Amino acid sequence: MEASPDTPHIAMDTAGRMTAPSAARNIDAILAELTPRAPVKGAALEIASGTGQQVARFATALPGLHWQPSDIDTERLRSITAWSAEAPNIAAPLTLNVATDGWSDPLDPM
């Protein structure tokens, strides 16, 4: 794996999947908290999905949920897409900036 030039602690494999050591360390702890609280079926929005490695693990562990990853960084969105290939219950990532006013407003019907 090569280190991404602007983020030295993040590595990228040949499939375009970024891996962050901090995300890898936190996956099991987050999943342990998420599992008893998550519904058996439904939808889950992951805000700031980062590398995508966590949403891939969550989707595998909680297959009844349809996961919607998001991020604001183009390089991270590509990595999320690469990680998402591992689970059929992950939607294509959204470009989402929750620091923008109105980001959570319902969409107007056409």
mmCIF file of N, CA, C and O in Angstrom, residues 61-96:
data_model
loop_
_atom_site.group_PDB
_atom_site.id
_atom_site.type_symbol
_atom_site.label_atom_id
_atom_site.label_comp_id
_atom_site.label_asym_id
_atom_site.label_seq_id
_atom_site.Cartn_x
_atom_site.Cartn_y
_atom_site.Cartn_z
ATOM 1 N N ALA A 61 -21.905 -6.668 8.671
ATOM 2 C CA ALA A 61 -22.375 -7.120 9.983
ATOM 3 C C ALA A 61 -23.868 -6.888 10.188
ATOM 4 O O ALA A 61 -24.501 -7.610 10.966
ATOM 5 N N LEU A 62 -24.431 -5.887 9.511
ATOM 6 C CA LEU A 62 -25.843 -5.538 9.664
ATOM 7 C C LEU A 62 -26.507 -5.551 8.282
ATOM 8 O O LEU A 62 -26.854 -4.506 7.728
ATOM 9 N N PRO A 63 -26.691 -6.745 7.713
ATOM 10 C CA PRO A 63 -27.148 -6.856 6.327
ATOM 11 C C PRO A 63 -28.593 -6.421 6.088
ATOM 12 O O PRO A 63 -28.977 -6.194 4.943
ATOM 13 N N GLY A 64 -29.383 -6.256 7.133
ATOM 14 C CA GLY A 64 -30.760 -5.807 6.961
ATOM 15 C C GLY A 64 -30.888 -4.304 6.754
ATOM 16 O O GLY A 64 -31.958 -3.799 6.415
ATOM 17 N N LEU A 65 -29.791 -3.596 6.957
ATOM 18 C CA LEU A 65 -29.805 -2.149 6.760
ATOM 19 C C LEU A 65 -29.257 -1.794 5.387
ATOM 20 O O LEU A 65 -28.304 -2.416 4.907
ATOM 21 N N HIS A 66 -29.862 -0.801 4.766
ATOM 22 C CA HIS A 66 -29.360 -0.250 3.504
ATOM 23 C C HIS A 66 -28.547 0.987 3.885
ATOM 24 O O HIS A 66 -29.089 1.953 4.425
ATOM 25 N N TRP A 67 -27.248 0.937 3.622
ATOM 26 C CA TRP A 67 -26.325 1.972 4.060
ATOM 27 C C TRP A 67 -26.133 3.039 3.000
ATOM 28 O O TRP A 67 -25.934 2.730 1.827
ATOM 29 N N GLN A 68 -26.160 4.299 3.435
ATOM 30 C CA GLN A 68 -25.897 5.430 2.561
ATOM 31 C C GLN A 68 -24.670 6.164 3.097
ATOM 32 O O GLN A 68 -24.747 6.945 4.036
ATOM 33 N N PRO A 69 -23.481 5.899 2.515
ATOM 34 C CA PRO A 69 -22.290 6.617 2.947
ATOM 35 C C PRO A 69 -22.248 8.016 2.332
ATOM 36 O O PRO A 69 -22.908 8.286 1.319
ATOM 37 N N SER A 70 -21.459 8.888 2.950
ATOM 38 C CA SER A 70 -21.305 10.249 2.433
ATOM 39 C C SER A 70 -19.956 10.815 2.847
ATOM 40 O O SER A 70 -19.349 10.371 3.821
ATOM 41 N N ASP A 71 -19.521 11.798 2.103
ATOM 42 C CA ASP A 71 -18.302 12.537 2.437
ATOM 43 C C ASP A 71 -18.256 13.772 1.555
ATOM 44 O O ASP A 71 -19.029 13.873 0.586
ATOM 45 N N ILE A 72 -17.343 14.690 1.854
ATOM 46 C CA ILE A 72 -17.206 15.883 1.011
ATOM 47 C C ILE A 72 -15.962 15.819 0.129
ATOM 48 O O ILE A 72 -15.822 16.596 -0.794
ATOM 49 N N ASP A 73 -15.089 14.869 0.397
ATOM 50 C CA ASP A 73 -13.814 14.783 -0.317
ATOM 51 C C ASP A 73 -13.909 13.799 -1.490
ATOM 52 O O ASP A 73 -14.292 12.642 -1.305
ATOM 53 N N THR A 74 -13.534 14.253 -2.676
ATOM 54 C CA THR A 74 -13.625 13.435 -3.890
ATOM 55 C C THR A 74 -12.787 12.161 -3.800
ATOM 56 O O THR A 74 -13.240 11.087 -4.191
ATOM 57 N N GLU A 75 -11.593 12.270 -3.264
ATOM 58 C CA GLU A 75 -10.723 11.093 -3.140
ATOM 59 C C GLU A 75 -11.336 10.069 -2.172
ATOM 60 O O GLU A 75 -11.301 8.866 -2.421
ATOM 61 N N ARG A 76 -11.929 10.558 -1.104
ATOM 62 C CA ARG A 76 -12.585 9.664 -0.148
ATOM 63 C C ARG A 76 -13.817 9.009 -0.784
ATOM 64 O O ARG A 76 -14.081 7.829 -0.555
ATOM 65 N N LEU A 77 -14.565 9.758 -1.579
ATOM 66 C CA LEU A 77 -15.734 9.185 -2.260
ATOM 67 C C LEU A 77 -15.327 8.032 -3.163
ATOM 68 O O LEU A 77 -16.020 7.008 -3.231
ATOM 69 N N ARG A 78 -14.194 8.161 -3.846
ATOM 70 C CA ARG A 78 -13.703 7.054 -4.690
ATOM 71 C C ARG A 78 -13.341 5.840 -3.835
ATOM 72 O O ARG A 78 -13.617 4.700 -4.206
ATOM 73 N N SER A 79 -12.718 6.083 -2.688
ATOM 74 C CA SER A 79 -12.363 4.980 -1.795
ATOM 75 C C SER A 79 -13.617 4.304 -1.238
ATOM 76 O O SER A 79 -13.685 3.074 -1.167
ATOM 77 N N ILE A 80 -14.605 5.104 -0.867
ATOM 78 C CA ILE A 80 -15.870 4.541 -0.371
ATOM 79 C C ILE A 80 -16.497 3.647 -1.435
ATOM 80 O O ILE A 80 -16.971 2.547 -1.142
ATOM 81 N N THR A 81 -16.475 4.097 -2.677
ATOM 82 C CA THR A 81 -17.018 3.302 -3.779
ATOM 83 C C THR A 81 -16.274 1.976 -3.904
ATOM 84 O O THR A 81 -16.896 0.924 -4.072
ATOM 85 N N ALA A 82 -14.965 2.016 -3.794
ATOM 86 C CA ALA A 82 -14.170 0.783 -3.885
ATOM 87 C C ALA A 82 -14.497 -0.168 -2.733
ATOM 88 O O ALA A 82 -14.668 -1.374 -2.944
ATOM 89 N N TRP A 83 -14.593 0.344 -1.519
ATOM 90 C CA TRP A 83 -14.950 -0.489 -0.374
ATOM 91 C C TRP A 83 -16.375 -1.021 -0.496
ATOM 92 O O TRP A 83 -16.681 -2.133 -0.063
ATOM 93 N N SER A 84 -17.261 -0.244 -1.079
ATOM 94 C CA SER A 84 -18.675 -0.614 -1.186
ATOM 95 C C SER A 84 -18.911 -1.819 -2.074
ATOM 96 O O SER A 84 -19.947 -2.474 -1.972
ATOM 97 N N ALA A 85 -17.971 -2.120 -2.939
ATOM 98 C CA ALA A 85 -18.108 -3.280 -3.818
ATOM 99 C C ALA A 85 -18.205 -4.576 -3.016
ATOM 100 O O ALA A 85 -18.678 -5.582 -3.526
ATOM 101 N N GLU A 86 -17.800 -4.529 -1.758
ATOM 102 C CA GLU A 86 -17.812 -5.728 -0.904
ATOM 103 C C GLU A 86 -19.176 -6.055 -0.320
ATOM 104 O O GLU A 86 -19.369 -7.139 0.221
ATOM 105 N N ALA A 87 -20.139 -5.132 -0.380
ATOM 106 C CA ALA A 87 -21.442 -5.376 0.233
ATOM 107 C C ALA A 87 -22.553 -4.834 -0.661
ATOM 108 O O ALA A 87 -22.498 -3.680 -1.073
ATOM 109 N N PRO A 88 -23.564 -5.649 -0.968
ATOM 110 C CA PRO A 88 -24.642 -5.209 -1.855
ATOM 111 C C PRO A 88 -25.598 -4.205 -1.217
ATOM 112 O O PRO A 88 -26.383 -3.580 -1.921
ATOM 113 N N ASN A 89 -25.538 -4.031 0.095
ATOM 114 C CA ASN A 89 -26.465 -3.130 0.776
ATOM 115 C C ASN A 89 -25.861 -1.745 1.059
ATOM 116 O O ASN A 89 -26.271 -1.065 1.989
ATOM 117 N N ILE A 90 -24.903 -1.344 0.221
ATOM 118 C CA ILE A 90 -24.318 -0.010 0.328
ATOM 119 C C ILE A 90 -24.625 0.758 -0.947
ATOM 120 O O ILE A 90 -24.302 0.309 -2.052
ATOM 121 N N ALA A 91 -25.252 1.919 -0.802
ATOM 122 C CA ALA A 91 -25.556 2.780 -1.954
ATOM 123 C C ALA A 91 -24.294 3.527 -2.386
ATOM 124 O O ALA A 91 -23.312 3.605 -1.639
ATOM 125 N N ALA A 92 -24.339 4.082 -3.575
ATOM 126 C CA ALA A 92 -23.241 4.929 -4.047
ATOM 127 C C ALA A 92 -23.114 6.108 -3.085
ATOM 128 O O ALA A 92 -24.124 6.658 -2.626
ATOM 129 N N PRO A 93 -21.895 6.509 -2.745
ATOM 130 C CA PRO A 93 -21.734 7.579 -1.760
ATOM 131 C C PRO A 93 -22.240 8.930 -2.281
ATOM 132 O O PRO A 93 -22.168 9.218 -3.467
ATOM 133 N N LEU A 94 -22.757 9.707 -1.338
ATOM 134 C CA LEU A 94 -23.226 11.051 -1.638
ATOM 135 C C LEU A 94 -22.160 12.070 -1.270
ATOM 136 O O LEU A 94 -21.442 11.888 -0.283
ATOM 137 N N THR A 95 -22.089 13.137 -2.050
ATOM 138 C CA THR A 95 -21.290 14.280 -1.640
ATOM 139 C C THR A 95 -22.164 15.066 -0.674
ATOM 140 O O THR A 95 -23.232 15.555 -1.045
ATOM 141 N N LEU A 96 -21.739 15.137 0.570
ATOM 142 C CA LEU A 96 -22.562 15.755 1.601
ATOM 143 C C LEU A 96 -21.678 16.549 2.547
ATOM 144 O O LEU A 96 -20.698 16.022 3.078
#
